[in-house]
CSV table of C-alpha atoms and ligand atoms in Angstrom, one decimal:
chain,number,residue,atom,x,y,z
A,306,MET,CA,-30.0,-146.4,-146.7
A,307,ASP,CA,-30.7,-143.1,-144.9
A,308,ILE,CA,-29.4,-142.8,-141.4
A,309,GLN,CA,-31.2,-140.5,-138.9
A,310,PHE,CA,-30.3,-139.3,-135.5
A,311,TYR,CA,-32.1,-137.3,-132.8
A,312,ASN,CA,-30.7,-133.9,-132.7
A,313,THR,CA,-30.9,-132.3,-129.2
A,314,LEU,CA,-30.7,-128.8,-130.8
A,315,THR,CA,-33.7,-129.2,-133.0
A,316,ARG,CA,-35.5,-131.8,-130.8
A,317,LYS,CA,-36.2,-134.0,-133.8
A,318,LYS,CA,-34.7,-136.9,-135.7
A,319,GLU,CA,-32.7,-135.7,-138.7
A,320,LYS,CA,-31.2,-137.4,-141.7
A,321,LEU,CA,-27.4,-137.5,-141.6
A,322,ASN,CA,-26.0,-135.4,-144.4
A,323,PRO,CA,-22.2,-135.2,-143.9
A,324,ILE,CA,-20.5,-132.0,-144.7
A,325,LYS,CA,-17.8,-133.9,-146.5
A,326,PRO,CA,-19.4,-136.6,-148.6
A,327,GLY,CA,-18.5,-140.1,-147.3
A,328,GLU,CA,-16.9,-138.9,-144.1
A,329,VAL,CA,-18.3,-138.1,-140.7
A,330,SER,CA,-16.5,-135.8,-138.3
A,331,ILE,CA,-17.3,-136.5,-134.6
A,332,TYR,CA,-16.3,-134.8,-131.4
A,333,THR,CA,-17.0,-136.5,-128.1
A,334,CYS,CA,-16.4,-135.0,-124.7
A,335,GLY,CA,-13.8,-137.1,-123.0
A,336,PRO,CA,-13.1,-137.9,-119.4
A,337,THR,CA,-12.1,-135.5,-116.7
A,338,VAL,CA,-9.0,-137.3,-115.5
A,339,TYR,CA,-9.2,-136.8,-111.7
A,340,ASN,CA,-10.5,-140.3,-110.9
A,341,ARG,CA,-11.0,-143.6,-112.6
A,342,SER,CA,-13.9,-143.4,-115.0
A,343,HIS,CA,-17.0,-145.4,-113.9
A,344,ILE,CA,-19.4,-147.6,-115.8
A,345,GLY,CA,-21.8,-144.6,-116.1
A,346,ASN,CA,-19.2,-142.7,-118.1
A,347,PHE,CA,-18.7,-145.8,-120.2
A,348,ARG,CA,-22.4,-145.9,-121.0
A,349,THR,CA,-21.8,-142.7,-122.9
A,350,PHE,CA,-18.4,-143.8,-124.4
A,351,ILE,CA,-20.0,-147.1,-125.6
A,352,PHE,CA,-23.0,-145.2,-127.1
A,353,GLU,CA,-20.4,-143.2,-129.0
A,354,ASP,CA,-18.6,-146.4,-130.0
A,355,ILE,CA,-21.8,-147.8,-131.4
A,356,LEU,CA,-22.4,-144.6,-133.3
A,357,LYS,CA,-19.0,-144.9,-134.9
A,358,ARG,CA,-19.3,-148.6,-135.6
A,359,VAL,CA,-22.6,-148.1,-137.3
A,360,LEU,CA,-21.2,-145.4,-139.5
A,361,LEU,CA,-18.2,-147.5,-140.4
A,362,LEU,CA,-20.4,-150.5,-141.1
A,363,VAL,CA,-22.5,-148.6,-143.6
A,364,GLY,CA,-19.4,-147.4,-145.3
A,365,TYR,CA,-18.5,-144.0,-143.9
A,366,LYS,CA,-15.0,-142.9,-143.0
A,367,VAL,CA,-15.1,-141.5,-139.5
A,368,ASN,CA,-12.8,-138.8,-138.1
A,369,HIS,CA,-13.3,-138.9,-134.3
A,370,VAL,CA,-11.7,-136.6,-131.8
A,371,MET,CA,-12.1,-137.1,-128.0
A,372,ASN,CA,-10.5,-134.6,-125.6
A,373,ILE,CA,-8.9,-135.3,-122.3
A,374,THR,CA,-9.9,-132.8,-119.7
A,375,ASP,CA,-6.7,-132.5,-117.7
A,376,ILE,CA,-7.3,-129.1,-116.2
A,377,ASP,CA,-10.5,-128.0,-114.5
A,378,ASP,CA,-11.7,-127.4,-110.9
A,379,LYS,CA,-11.8,-131.1,-110.1
A,380,THR,CA,-8.4,-132.0,-111.4
A,381,ILE,CA,-6.8,-129.1,-109.4
A,382,LYS,CA,-8.7,-130.0,-106.3
A,383,LYS,CA,-7.6,-133.7,-106.5
A,384,ALA,CA,-3.9,-132.7,-107.1
A,385,ASN,CA,-4.1,-130.4,-104.0
A,386,GLU,CA,-5.8,-133.1,-101.8
A,387,GLU,CA,-3.1,-135.6,-102.7
A,388,ASN,CA,-0.3,-133.2,-102.6
A,389,LYS,CA,0.8,-134.2,-106.0
A,390,ASN,CA,1.5,-132.2,-109.1
A,391,LEU,CA,-1.3,-132.0,-111.7
A,392,ARG,CA,0.5,-134.1,-114.4
A,393,GLU,CA,1.1,-137.0,-112.0
A,394,ILE,CA,-2.7,-137.2,-111.3
A,395,THR,CA,-3.9,-136.6,-114.8
A,396,SER,CA,-1.4,-139.0,-116.5
A,397,LYS,CA,-2.3,-141.8,-114.1
A,398,TYR,CA,-6.1,-141.5,-114.8
A,399,THR,CA,-5.6,-140.9,-118.5
A,400,SER,CA,-3.7,-144.3,-118.8
A,401,GLU,CA,-6.4,-146.0,-116.7
A,402,PHE,CA,-9.0,-144.6,-119.0
A,403,ILE,CA,-7.3,-145.9,-122.1
A,404,GLU,CA,-6.9,-149.3,-120.4
A,405,ASP,CA,-10.6,-149.5,-119.7
A,406,MET,CA,-11.5,-148.3,-123.2
A,407,ASN,CA,-9.3,-151.2,-124.6
A,408,THR,CA,-10.9,-153.7,-122.2
A,409,LEU,CA,-14.3,-152.7,-123.4
A,410,LYS,CA,-13.3,-153.0,-127.0
A,411,ILE,CA,-14.1,-149.3,-127.7
A,412,LEU,CA,-12.6,-148.3,-131.0
A,413,PRO,CA,-9.9,-145.7,-130.4
A,414,ALA,CA,-10.5,-142.1,-131.4
A,415,ASN,CA,-8.2,-140.6,-134.2
A,416,LYS,CA,-7.0,-138.1,-131.6
A,417,TYR,CA,-7.1,-137.6,-127.9
A,418,PRO,CA,-6.0,-134.0,-127.4
A,419,ALA,CA,-5.3,-132.8,-123.8
A,420,ALA,CA,-6.5,-129.4,-122.7
A,421,THR,CA,-3.1,-128.4,-121.2
A,422,ASP,CA,-1.5,-128.8,-124.6
A,423,HIS,CA,-3.8,-126.1,-126.1
A,424,ILE,CA,-3.6,-123.2,-123.6
A,425,GLN,CA,-2.2,-120.7,-126.2
A,426,GLU,CA,-5.1,-121.5,-128.6
A,427,MET,CA,-7.5,-121.0,-125.7
A,428,ILE,CA,-5.9,-117.6,-125.0
A,429,ALA,CA,-6.3,-116.8,-128.7
A,430,MET,CA,-10.0,-117.6,-128.7
A,431,THR,CA,-10.6,-115.6,-125.5
A,432,THR,CA,-8.8,-112.6,-127.1
A,433,THR,CA,-11.0,-112.9,-130.2
A,434,LEU,CA,-14.2,-113.0,-128.0
A,435,ILE,CA,-13.0,-109.8,-126.1
A,436,GLU,CA,-12.3,-108.1,-129.5
A,437,LYS,CA,-15.8,-109.0,-130.7
A,438,ARG,CA,-17.3,-107.7,-127.5
A,439,ASN,CA,-18.7,-111.1,-126.5
A,440,ALA,CA,-16.4,-111.2,-123.5
A,441,TYR,CA,-15.0,-108.8,-120.9
A,442,VAL,CA,-12.2,-108.7,-118.4
A,443,THR,CA,-12.9,-108.3,-114.7
A,444,ASP,CA,-10.8,-106.5,-112.1
A,445,ASP,CA,-9.2,-109.7,-110.9
A,446,GLY,CA,-7.9,-110.5,-114.4
A,447,SER,CA,-10.6,-113.1,-115.2
A,448,VAL,CA,-12.5,-113.1,-118.5
A,449,TYR,CA,-16.2,-113.8,-118.8
A,450,PHE,CA,-18.5,-114.5,-121.7
A,451,SER,CA,-21.4,-112.1,-121.9
A,452,ILE,CA,-24.4,-114.3,-122.5
A,453,ASN,CA,-26.6,-111.3,-123.6
A,454,SER,CA,-24.1,-110.7,-126.5
A,455,PHE,CA,-25.1,-114.0,-128.1
A,456,GLU,CA,-28.6,-114.1,-129.6
A,457,ASN,CA,-28.9,-117.9,-129.7
A,458,TYR,CA,-27.9,-118.5,-126.1
A,459,GLY,CA,-30.1,-121.1,-124.5
A,460,LYS,CA,-31.3,-122.8,-127.7
A,461,LEU,CA,-29.6,-126.2,-127.1
A,462,ALA,CA,-30.9,-126.5,-123.5
A,463,ASN,CA,-34.2,-125.0,-124.5
A,464,LEU,CA,-33.9,-122.2,-121.9
A,465,ASP,CA,-36.4,-119.4,-121.7
A,466,MET,CA,-34.1,-116.4,-121.9
A,467,SER,CA,-37.0,-113.8,-122.1
A,468,SER,CA,-37.4,-113.8,-118.3
A,469,GLN,CA,-33.6,-114.1,-117.8
A,470,LYS,CA,-31.8,-111.1,-116.3
A,471,GLN,CA,-28.1,-111.5,-116.2
A,472,THR,CA,-27.3,-110.5,-112.7
A,473,ASP,CA,-24.0,-112.0,-111.9
A,474,ARG,CA,-21.1,-114.2,-113.1
A,475,VAL,CA,-20.3,-117.8,-112.5
A,476,ALA,CA,-16.7,-118.8,-112.0
A,477,SER,CA,-17.1,-122.5,-111.4
A,478,ASP,CA,-17.1,-125.0,-114.3
A,479,GLU,CA,-20.3,-126.7,-113.3
A,480,TYR,CA,-23.6,-125.0,-112.4
A,481,THR,CA,-27.3,-125.5,-112.9
A,482,LYS,CA,-30.0,-124.1,-115.1
A,483,ASP,CA,-31.3,-122.1,-112.1
A,484,ASN,CA,-28.1,-120.2,-112.2
A,485,ILE,CA,-27.8,-119.0,-115.8
A,486,GLN,CA,-25.1,-116.3,-115.8
A,487,ASP,CA,-22.1,-115.0,-117.6
A,488,PHE,CA,-19.6,-117.8,-117.5
A,489,VAL,CA,-15.9,-117.9,-117.2
A,490,LEU,CA,-13.5,-118.2,-120.1
A,491,TRP,CA,-10.3,-117.5,-118.3
A,492,LYS,CA,-9.9,-117.7,-114.5
A,493,SER,CA,-7.4,-115.6,-112.7
A,494,TRP,CA,-5.0,-117.4,-110.4
A,495,LYS,CA,-6.2,-118.1,-106.9
A,496,LYS,CA,-4.2,-119.4,-103.9
A,497,GLU,CA,-5.9,-122.8,-104.2
A,498,ASP,CA,-4.4,-123.2,-107.7
A,499,GLY,CA,-0.9,-123.5,-106.2
A,500,ASP,CA,1.7,-123.6,-109.0
A,501,ILE,CA,-0.9,-124.4,-111.7
A,502,SER,CA,-1.2,-121.4,-113.9
A,503,TRP,CA,-0.3,-120.0,-117.3
A,504,ASN,CA,0.6,-116.4,-118.3
A,505,SER,CA,-2.0,-114.6,-120.4
A,506,PRO,CA,-2.6,-111.0,-121.5
A,507,TRP,CA,-4.9,-110.7,-118.4
A,508,GLY,CA,-2.3,-112.1,-115.9
A,509,LYS,CA,-1.7,-115.5,-114.5
A,510,GLY,CA,-4.6,-117.9,-114.7
A,511,ARG,CA,-6.1,-121.0,-116.4
A,512,PRO,CA,-8.9,-121.7,-118.9
A,513,GLY,CA,-12.5,-122.5,-118.0
A,514,TRP,CA,-13.6,-126.1,-118.9
A,515,HIS,CA,-16.1,-125.1,-121.6
A,516,LEU,CA,-13.5,-123.2,-123.6
A,517,GLU,CA,-11.3,-126.3,-123.8
A,518,CYS,CA,-13.8,-128.2,-126.0
A,519,SER,CA,-14.6,-125.2,-128.2
A,520,VAL,CA,-10.9,-124.9,-129.0
A,521,MET,CA,-10.0,-128.5,-129.5
A,522,SER,CA,-13.1,-129.5,-131.5
A,523,THR,CA,-12.7,-126.8,-134.0
A,524,GLN,CA,-8.9,-127.1,-134.2
A,525,TYR,CA,-9.0,-130.8,-135.1
A,526,LEU,CA,-12.3,-131.0,-137.0
A,527,SER,CA,-12.6,-127.5,-138.5
A,528,ASP,CA,-15.0,-124.7,-137.5
A,529,HIS,CA,-18.0,-126.7,-138.8
A,530,PHE,CA,-18.3,-130.4,-138.2
A,531,ASP,CA,-21.0,-133.1,-138.3
A,532,ILE,CA,-21.7,-134.6,-134.8
A,533,HIS,CA,-20.9,-133.6,-131.2
A,534,CYS,CA,-21.7,-136.1,-128.4
A,535,GLY,CA,-21.8,-136.3,-124.7
A,536,GLY,CA,-24.0,-137.4,-121.8
A,537,VAL,CA,-27.2,-135.4,-121.1
A,538,ASP,CA,-25.4,-133.7,-118.2
A,539,ASN,CA,-23.2,-132.0,-120.8
A,540,ILE,CA,-26.1,-130.2,-122.5
A,541,PHE,CA,-26.1,-127.4,-119.9
A,542,PRO,CA,-23.9,-125.6,-119.2
A,543,HIS,CA,-21.1,-127.3,-121.1
A,544,HIS,CA,-22.4,-127.6,-124.6
A,545,GLU,CA,-24.6,-124.5,-124.4
A,546,ASN,CA,-21.5,-122.6,-123.6
A,547,GLU,CA,-19.4,-124.3,-126.2
A,548,ILE,CA,-21.9,-123.2,-128.9
A,549,ALA,CA,-21.8,-119.6,-127.6
A,550,GLN,CA,-18.0,-119.5,-127.6
A,551,SER,CA,-17.4,-121.2,-131.0
A,552,CYS,CA,-20.2,-119.6,-132.9
A,553,ALA,CA,-19.4,-116.1,-131.6
A,554,ALA,CA,-15.6,-116.4,-132.1
A,555,LEU,CA,-15.6,-118.2,-135.4
A,556,GLU,CA,-18.9,-117.1,-137.0
A,557,THR,CA,-19.7,-120.6,-137.9
A,558,ASP,CA,-22.6,-123.1,-137.6
A,559,PHE,CA,-20.2,-125.2,-135.5
A,560,VAL,CA,-22.1,-128.5,-135.2
A,561,ASN,CA,-24.8,-130.0,-137.3
A,562,ILE,CA,-26.1,-132.7,-135.0
A,563,TRP,CA,-25.9,-132.8,-131.2
A,564,MET,CA,-26.3,-136.3,-129.7
A,565,HIS,CA,-26.6,-137.0,-126.0
A,566,SER,CA,-26.9,-140.2,-124.1
A,567,GLU,CA,-29.1,-140.6,-121.0
A,568,HIS,CA,-27.5,-141.5,-117.7
A,569,LEU,CA,-26.7,-144.8,-116.2
A,570,ASN,CA,-28.4,-144.7,-112.8
A,571,MET,CA,-27.7,-146.5,-109.6
A,572,ALA,CA,-31.0,-147.0,-107.9
A,573,ASP,CA,-32.8,-143.8,-108.9
A,574,GLU,CA,-29.8,-141.6,-108.9
A,575,LYS,CA,-27.3,-140.7,-111.6
A,576,MET,CA,-24.1,-142.7,-111.2
A,577,SER,CA,-21.5,-140.1,-110.5
A,578,LYS,CA,-18.1,-139.7,-108.9
A,579,SER,CA,-19.4,-136.9,-106.7
A,580,LEU,CA,-22.2,-139.0,-105.2
A,581,GLY,CA,-19.8,-141.9,-104.8
A,582,ASN,CA,-22.3,-144.5,-106.1
A,583,ILE,CA,-20.0,-145.8,-108.7
A,584,LYS,CA,-18.6,-149.1,-110.1
A,585,THR,CA,-15.4,-149.2,-112.1
A,586,ILE,CA,-14.5,-151.6,-114.9
A,587,PRO,CA,-11.8,-153.4,-112.9
A,588,GLU,CA,-14.3,-153.8,-110.0
A,589,LEU,CA,-16.8,-155.4,-112.3
A,590,LEU,CA,-14.3,-157.6,-114.0
A,591,ASN,CA,-13.2,-158.7,-110.5
A,592,ASP,CA,-16.8,-159.6,-109.7
A,593,GLY,CA,-16.7,-162.0,-112.6
A,594,TYR,CA,-18.3,-160.1,-115.4
A,595,SER,CA,-16.6,-160.1,-118.8
A,596,ALA,CA,-16.1,-157.0,-120.9
A,597,GLU,CA,-18.7,-158.4,-123.3
A,598,SER,CA,-21.3,-158.8,-120.6
A,599,LEU,CA,-20.6,-155.1,-119.6
A,600,ARG,CA,-21.0,-154.0,-123.2
A,601,TYR,CA,-24.2,-156.0,-123.6
A,602,ALA,CA,-25.7,-154.5,-120.4
A,603,LEU,CA,-25.0,-151.0,-121.5
A,604,ILE,CA,-26.4,-151.3,-125.0
A,605,SER,CA,-29.5,-153.3,-124.1
A,606,SER,CA,-31.4,-150.0,-123.8
A,607,GLN,CA,-31.5,-147.3,-126.5
A,608,TYR,CA,-29.0,-144.5,-125.7
A,609,ARG,CA,-31.8,-141.9,-125.1
A,610,SER,CA,-33.5,-144.0,-122.4
A,611,LYS,CA,-32.5,-144.1,-118.8
A,612,LEU,CA,-30.8,-147.3,-117.7
A,613,SER,CA,-30.5,-148.6,-114.2
A,614,PHE,CA,-27.4,-150.5,-113.2
A,615,SER,CA,-28.2,-153.8,-111.5
A,616,ILE,CA,-26.7,-157.2,-110.9
A,617,ASN,CA,-29.7,-158.8,-112.5
A,618,LYS,CA,-29.0,-156.8,-115.7
A,619,LEU,CA,-25.4,-158.0,-115.6
A,620,GLU,CA,-26.5,-161.6,-115.1
A,621,ASP,CA,-28.9,-161.4,-118.0
A,622,ALA,CA,-26.1,-159.9,-120.1
A,623,LYS,CA,-23.9,-162.8,-119.2
A,624,LYS,CA,-26.5,-165.2,-120.5
A,625,ALA,CA,-27.0,-163.3,-123.7
A,626,VAL,CA,-23.2,-163.2,-124.3
A,627,HIS,CA,-23.0,-166.9,-123.6
A,628,ARG,CA,-25.8,-167.6,-126.1
A,629,ILE,CA,-24.3,-165.6,-129.0
A,630,ASN,CA,-20.9,-167.2,-128.5
A,631,ASP,CA,-22.4,-170.6,-128.2
A,632,VAL,CA,-24.5,-170.3,-131.4
A,633,PHE,CA,-21.5,-168.8,-133.2
A,634,GLU,CA,-19.3,-171.9,-132.3
A,635,LYS,CA,-22.1,-174.3,-133.4
A,636,LEU,CA,-22.5,-172.4,-136.7
A,637,ASN,CA,-18.8,-172.2,-137.3
A,638,GLU,CA,-18.6,-176.0,-137.1
A,639,ARG,CA,-21.4,-176.4,-139.7
A,640,SER,CA,-20.9,-173.6,-142.2
A,641,ILE,CA,-19.4,-173.5,-145.7
A,642,GLU,CA,-17.7,-170.6,-147.6
A,643,SER,CA,-20.4,-168.1,-148.4
A,644,ASP,CA,-21.1,-164.4,-148.0
A,645,SER,CA,-24.9,-164.4,-148.0
A,646,LEU,CA,-26.9,-162.9,-145.2
A,647,PRO,CA,-30.4,-163.7,-144.0
A,648,GLU,CA,-33.3,-161.3,-144.7
A,649,GLU,CA,-33.3,-160.3,-141.1
A,650,TYR,CA,-30.0,-158.5,-141.7
A,651,ASN,CA,-31.7,-155.6,-143.5
A,652,LYS,CA,-34.1,-155.0,-140.6
A,653,PHE,CA,-31.1,-155.2,-138.2
A,654,ILE,CA,-29.3,-152.4,-140.1
A,655,GLU,CA,-32.6,-150.4,-140.4
A,656,SER,CA,-33.0,-150.4,-136.6
A,657,LEU,CA,-29.5,-149.2,-136.1
A,658,SER,CA,-29.9,-146.5,-138.8
A,659,ASP,CA,-32.9,-145.2,-136.9
A,660,ASP,CA,-31.2,-143.4,-134.1
A,661,LEU,CA,-29.2,-146.3,-133.0
A,662,ASN,CA,-32.0,-148.5,-131.8
A,663,THR,CA,-29.7,-151.2,-130.2
A,664,PRO,CA,-32.5,-153.0,-128.3
A,665,LYS,CA,-34.4,-153.5,-131.5
A,666,ALA,CA,-31.3,-154.7,-133.4
A,667,LEU,CA,-30.4,-157.0,-130.5
A,668,GLY,CA,-34.0,-158.3,-130.5
A,669,ILE,CA,-33.8,-159.1,-134.3
A,670,LEU,CA,-30.4,-160.9,-133.8
A,671,PHE,CA,-31.5,-162.9,-130.8
A,672,ASN,CA,-34.8,-164.0,-132.3
A,673,TYR,CA,-32.8,-165.2,-135.3
A,674,LEU,CA,-30.4,-167.0,-133.0
A,675,ARG,CA,-33.3,-168.7,-131.3
A,676,LYS,CA,-34.7,-169.9,-134.6
A,677,VAL,CA,-31.3,-171.2,-135.7
A,678,ASN,CA,-30.7,-172.9,-132.4
A,679,ARG,CA,-34.0,-174.7,-132.7
A,680,LYS,CA,-33.0,-176.0,-136.1
A,681,ILE,CA,-29.6,-177.1,-134.9
A,682,SER,CA,-31.1,-179.1,-132.0
A,683,LYS,CA,-33.5,-180.8,-134.5
A,684,ASN,CA,-30.6,-181.3,-136.9
A,685,GLU,CA,-32.4,-179.4,-139.5
A,686,LEU,CA,-30.0,-176.7,-140.3
A,687,SER,CA,-28.4,-176.8,-143.7
A,688,LYS,CA,-24.8,-175.8,-144.4
A,689,SER,CA,-25.9,-172.7,-146.3
A,690,GLU,CA,-28.2,-171.6,-143.5
A,691,ALA,CA,-25.4,-172.1,-141.1
A,692,SER,CA,-23.2,-169.9,-143.2
A,693,MET,CA,-25.8,-167.2,-143.4
A,694,GLY,CA,-26.2,-167.2,-139.6
A,695,LEU,CA,-22.5,-167.1,-139.1
A,696,ASN,CA,-22.2,-164.1,-141.5
A,697,PHE,CA,-25.1,-162.3,-139.6
A,698,ILE,CA,-23.3,-162.8,-136.3
A,699,LYS,CA,-20.0,-161.6,-137.7
A,700,GLN,CA,-21.6,-158.5,-139.1
A,701,ALA,CA,-23.5,-157.8,-135.9
A,702,ASP,CA,-20.4,-158.2,-134.0
A,703,LYS,CA,-18.8,-155.4,-135.9
A,704,ILE,CA,-21.3,-153.2,-134.0
A,705,PHE,CA,-21.8,-155.0,-130.6
A,706,ALA,CA,-18.4,-156.7,-130.1
A,707,LEU,CA,-19.8,-159.5,-128.0
A,708,LEU,CA,-17.8,-162.5,-129.4
A,709,VAL,CA,-15.3,-163.5,-126.9
A,710,ASP,CA,-11.8,-163.9,-128.3
A,711,LYS,CA,-10.5,-167.4,-128.0
A,712,VAL,CA,-7.9,-167.5,-125.2
A,713,ILE,CA,-5.1,-169.9,-124.6
A,714,ILE,CA,-5.0,-170.7,-120.9
A,715,PRO,CA,-1.5,-171.3,-119.5
A,716,GLU,CA,-0.8,-174.6,-117.8
A,717,SER,CA,-0.4,-173.1,-114.3
A,718,ILE,CA,-3.9,-171.7,-114.5
A,719,SER,CA,-5.4,-174.9,-116.0
A,720,LYS,CA,-4.1,-176.8,-113.0
A,721,LEU,CA,-5.8,-174.4,-110.6
A,722,ILE,CA,-9.0,-174.7,-112.7
A,723,VAL,CA,-9.0,-178.5,-112.5
A,724,LEU,CA,-8.5,-178.3,-108.7
A,725,ARG,CA,-11.4,-175.7,-108.4
A,726,GLU,CA,-13.7,-177.9,-110.5
A,727,LYS,CA,-12.9,-180.8,-108.3
A,728,ALA,CA,-13.6,-178.7,-105.2
A,729,ARG,CA,-16.9,-177.5,-106.6
A,730,LYS,CA,-18.0,-181.1,-107.4
A,731,GLU,CA,-17.2,-182.0,-103.8
A,732,LYS,CA,-19.1,-179.0,-102.6
A,733,GLN,CA,-16.0,-177.6,-100.9
A,734,TRP,CA,-17.1,-174.0,-101.4
A,735,GLU,CA,-14.4,-172.4,-99.3
A,736,LEU,CA,-11.6,-174.2,-101.2
A,737,SER,CA,-13.2,-173.4,-104.5
A,738,ASP,CA,-13.5,-169.7,-103.6
A,739,SER,CA,-9.9,-169.6,-102.5
A,740,LEU,CA,-8.8,-171.2,-105.7
A,741,ARG,CA,-10.8,-168.7,-107.7
A,742,ASP,CA,-9.0,-165.9,-105.7
A,743,LYS,CA,-5.6,-167.6,-106.5
A,744,ILE,CA,-6.6,-167.7,-110.2
A,745,LYS,CA,-7.5,-164.0,-110.0
A,746,GLU,CA,-4.2,-163.1,-108.3
A,747,LYS,CA,-2.5,-164.7,-111.3
A,748,GLY,CA,-4.5,-162.4,-113.7
A,749,TRP,CA,-7.4,-164.6,-114.7
A,750,ILE,CA,-11.1,-164.4,-114.2
A,751,ILE,CA,-13.2,-167.6,-114.0
A,752,GLU,CA,-16.9,-167.2,-114.8
A,753,ASP,CA,-19.4,-170.0,-114.2
A,754,THR,CA,-21.9,-170.4,-117.0
A,755,PRO,CA,-24.8,-172.9,-117.6
A,756,ASP,CA,-22.3,-174.9,-119.8
A,757,GLY,CA,-19.5,-174.9,-117.3
A,758,TYR,CA,-16.8,-172.4,-116.6
A,759,LYS,CA,-15.3,-169.7,-118.9
A,760,CYS,CA,-11.9,-168.3,-118.2
A,761,TYR,CA,-10.7,-164.9,-119.3
A,762,PRO,CA,-7.5,-163.0,-118.7
A,763,ILE,CA,-7.9,-159.8,-116.8
A,764,ILE,CA,-7.1,-157.4,-119.6
A,765,ASN,CA,-4.7,-154.7,-118.8
A,766,TYR,CA,-5.8,-154.7,-115.3
A,767,LYS,CA,-3.3,-153.3,-112.8
A,768,LYS,CA,-3.8,-154.1,-109.1
B,2057,AMP,P1,-16.6,-136.7,-116.9
B,2057,AMP,O1,-15.4,-137.6,-116.7
B,2057,AMP,O2,-17.3,-136.4,-115.6
B,2057,AMP,O3,-16.2,-135.4,-117.6
B,2057,AMP,O4,-17.6,-137.4,-117.9
B,2057,AMP,C1,-17.3,-138.0,-119.1
B,2057,AMP,C2,-18.6,-138.4,-119.9
B,2057,AMP,O5,-19.4,-139.3,-119.1
B,2057,AMP,C3,-19.5,-137.2,-120.2
B,2057,AMP,O6,-19.9,-137.3,-121.5
B,2057,AMP,C4,-20.6,-137.3,-119.2
B,2057,AMP,O7,-21.8,-136.7,-119.7
B,2057,AMP,C5,-20.7,-138.8,-119.1
B,2057,AMP,N1,-21.4,-139.3,-117.9
B,2057,AMP,C6,-21.1,-139.0,-116.6
B,2057,AMP,N2,-21.9,-139.7,-115.7
B,2057,AMP,C7,-22.7,-140.5,-116.5
B,2057,AMP,C8,-23.7,-141.5,-116.2
B,2057,AMP,N3,-24.1,-141.8,-114.9
B,2057,AMP,N4,-24.3,-142.1,-117.2
B,2057,AMP,C9,-24.0,-141.8,-118.5
B,2057,AMP,N5,-23.0,-140.9,-118.9
B,2057,AMP,C10,-22.4,-140.3,-117.9
B,2058,ZN,ZN1,-16.5,-131.1,-123.7
């Protein structure tokens, strides 16, 4: 079956045609490790996870590289504010990021290269760009990319470059489309950088953010690879600049398909660390939402539509996760050995193959579950139908990962649960809340569902 994805560069859906038959190479922009990543970031990381899982399910091998941005304006600012060295800051947030990725059952990348381990390669690419006259050195020992030297500049972000006069240079990593200028490849050392610098042919300094991804993607996936992903905020300037750098330095097509996920919003604004309107994974687990509920909430919209974060959405997700787990258990009890799948399965795969239409695929699955549930309640489900249903859920779970792992609850926690259930029955809400807190202190989350409580360990969560 053909798979097609929307390519931001060509603004249309395109059939996936991997450069190396049977294998898809993917680069995804990773976290900037100056803070704990928020659920908005994880919307993008889960979209990338779904992309990978779909490719794996239909039989491709996937080679996935995700960078760790451990040097940029924000990481340096944070290290200075906290009076800590850069490594201390970035290693803390890198391990928290990996923890959250595991909690959310996101398949790990094949490689997580860190920018600070690739400074020499960044200096080499900058040197090439100067030699090819795509870049120039300024008096202070910085190096800038000359956007006029690259014919295709602006294609990804669909910029009208005809009216564009390059007037100045931009030294910061992030800027807007109203401010299209020559951008920095290498930044000369400034007082604010403290002891963070590397030697280069142009003096002490550090790389610009955009250069990092051009170097690491092509180093690990080769000059030309299949798919590059990120959130829509990465289109300009980050990915536009990556294209300019890589194509000019390496004379390559660089990337075949550019895929970008829309933002997760809080009210009407993008959830972002700088606006401070964020929720982290540990916070949401603490509020009683399981990793599966968070996954469901994030994939309930197609990745190219905006999605608003809300408690209602999480509550709906909780119910959906409960339903799939509940039907799974019922089918498990009734099924026999078989590997047949219902006819709905083809439609399910078709929807995912059409630009990762997760809401449509979830709709097909949940309609099917409803049908099966009705038969179960009327005692009309045959063993072979039960097996088909079970196989469908198992296949679907290779994409969605909504089945909750069976957990063994230790006795000390079970005792507290029994006391809490008793308190709830007696409407002693304060006591039941304090027992819930005690359970949480011991590393367990208790979630009340229409069928009674569910109890999960807080995975890898450090207080
Ligand atoms: P950062 O850690 O800021 O470098 O971002 C890591 C990834 O998260 C990038 O691909 C961003 O595009 C993406 N991202 C940031 N904020 C959001 C959001 N509110 N919704 C979806 N993706 C986001
Ligand atoms: Zn990047």
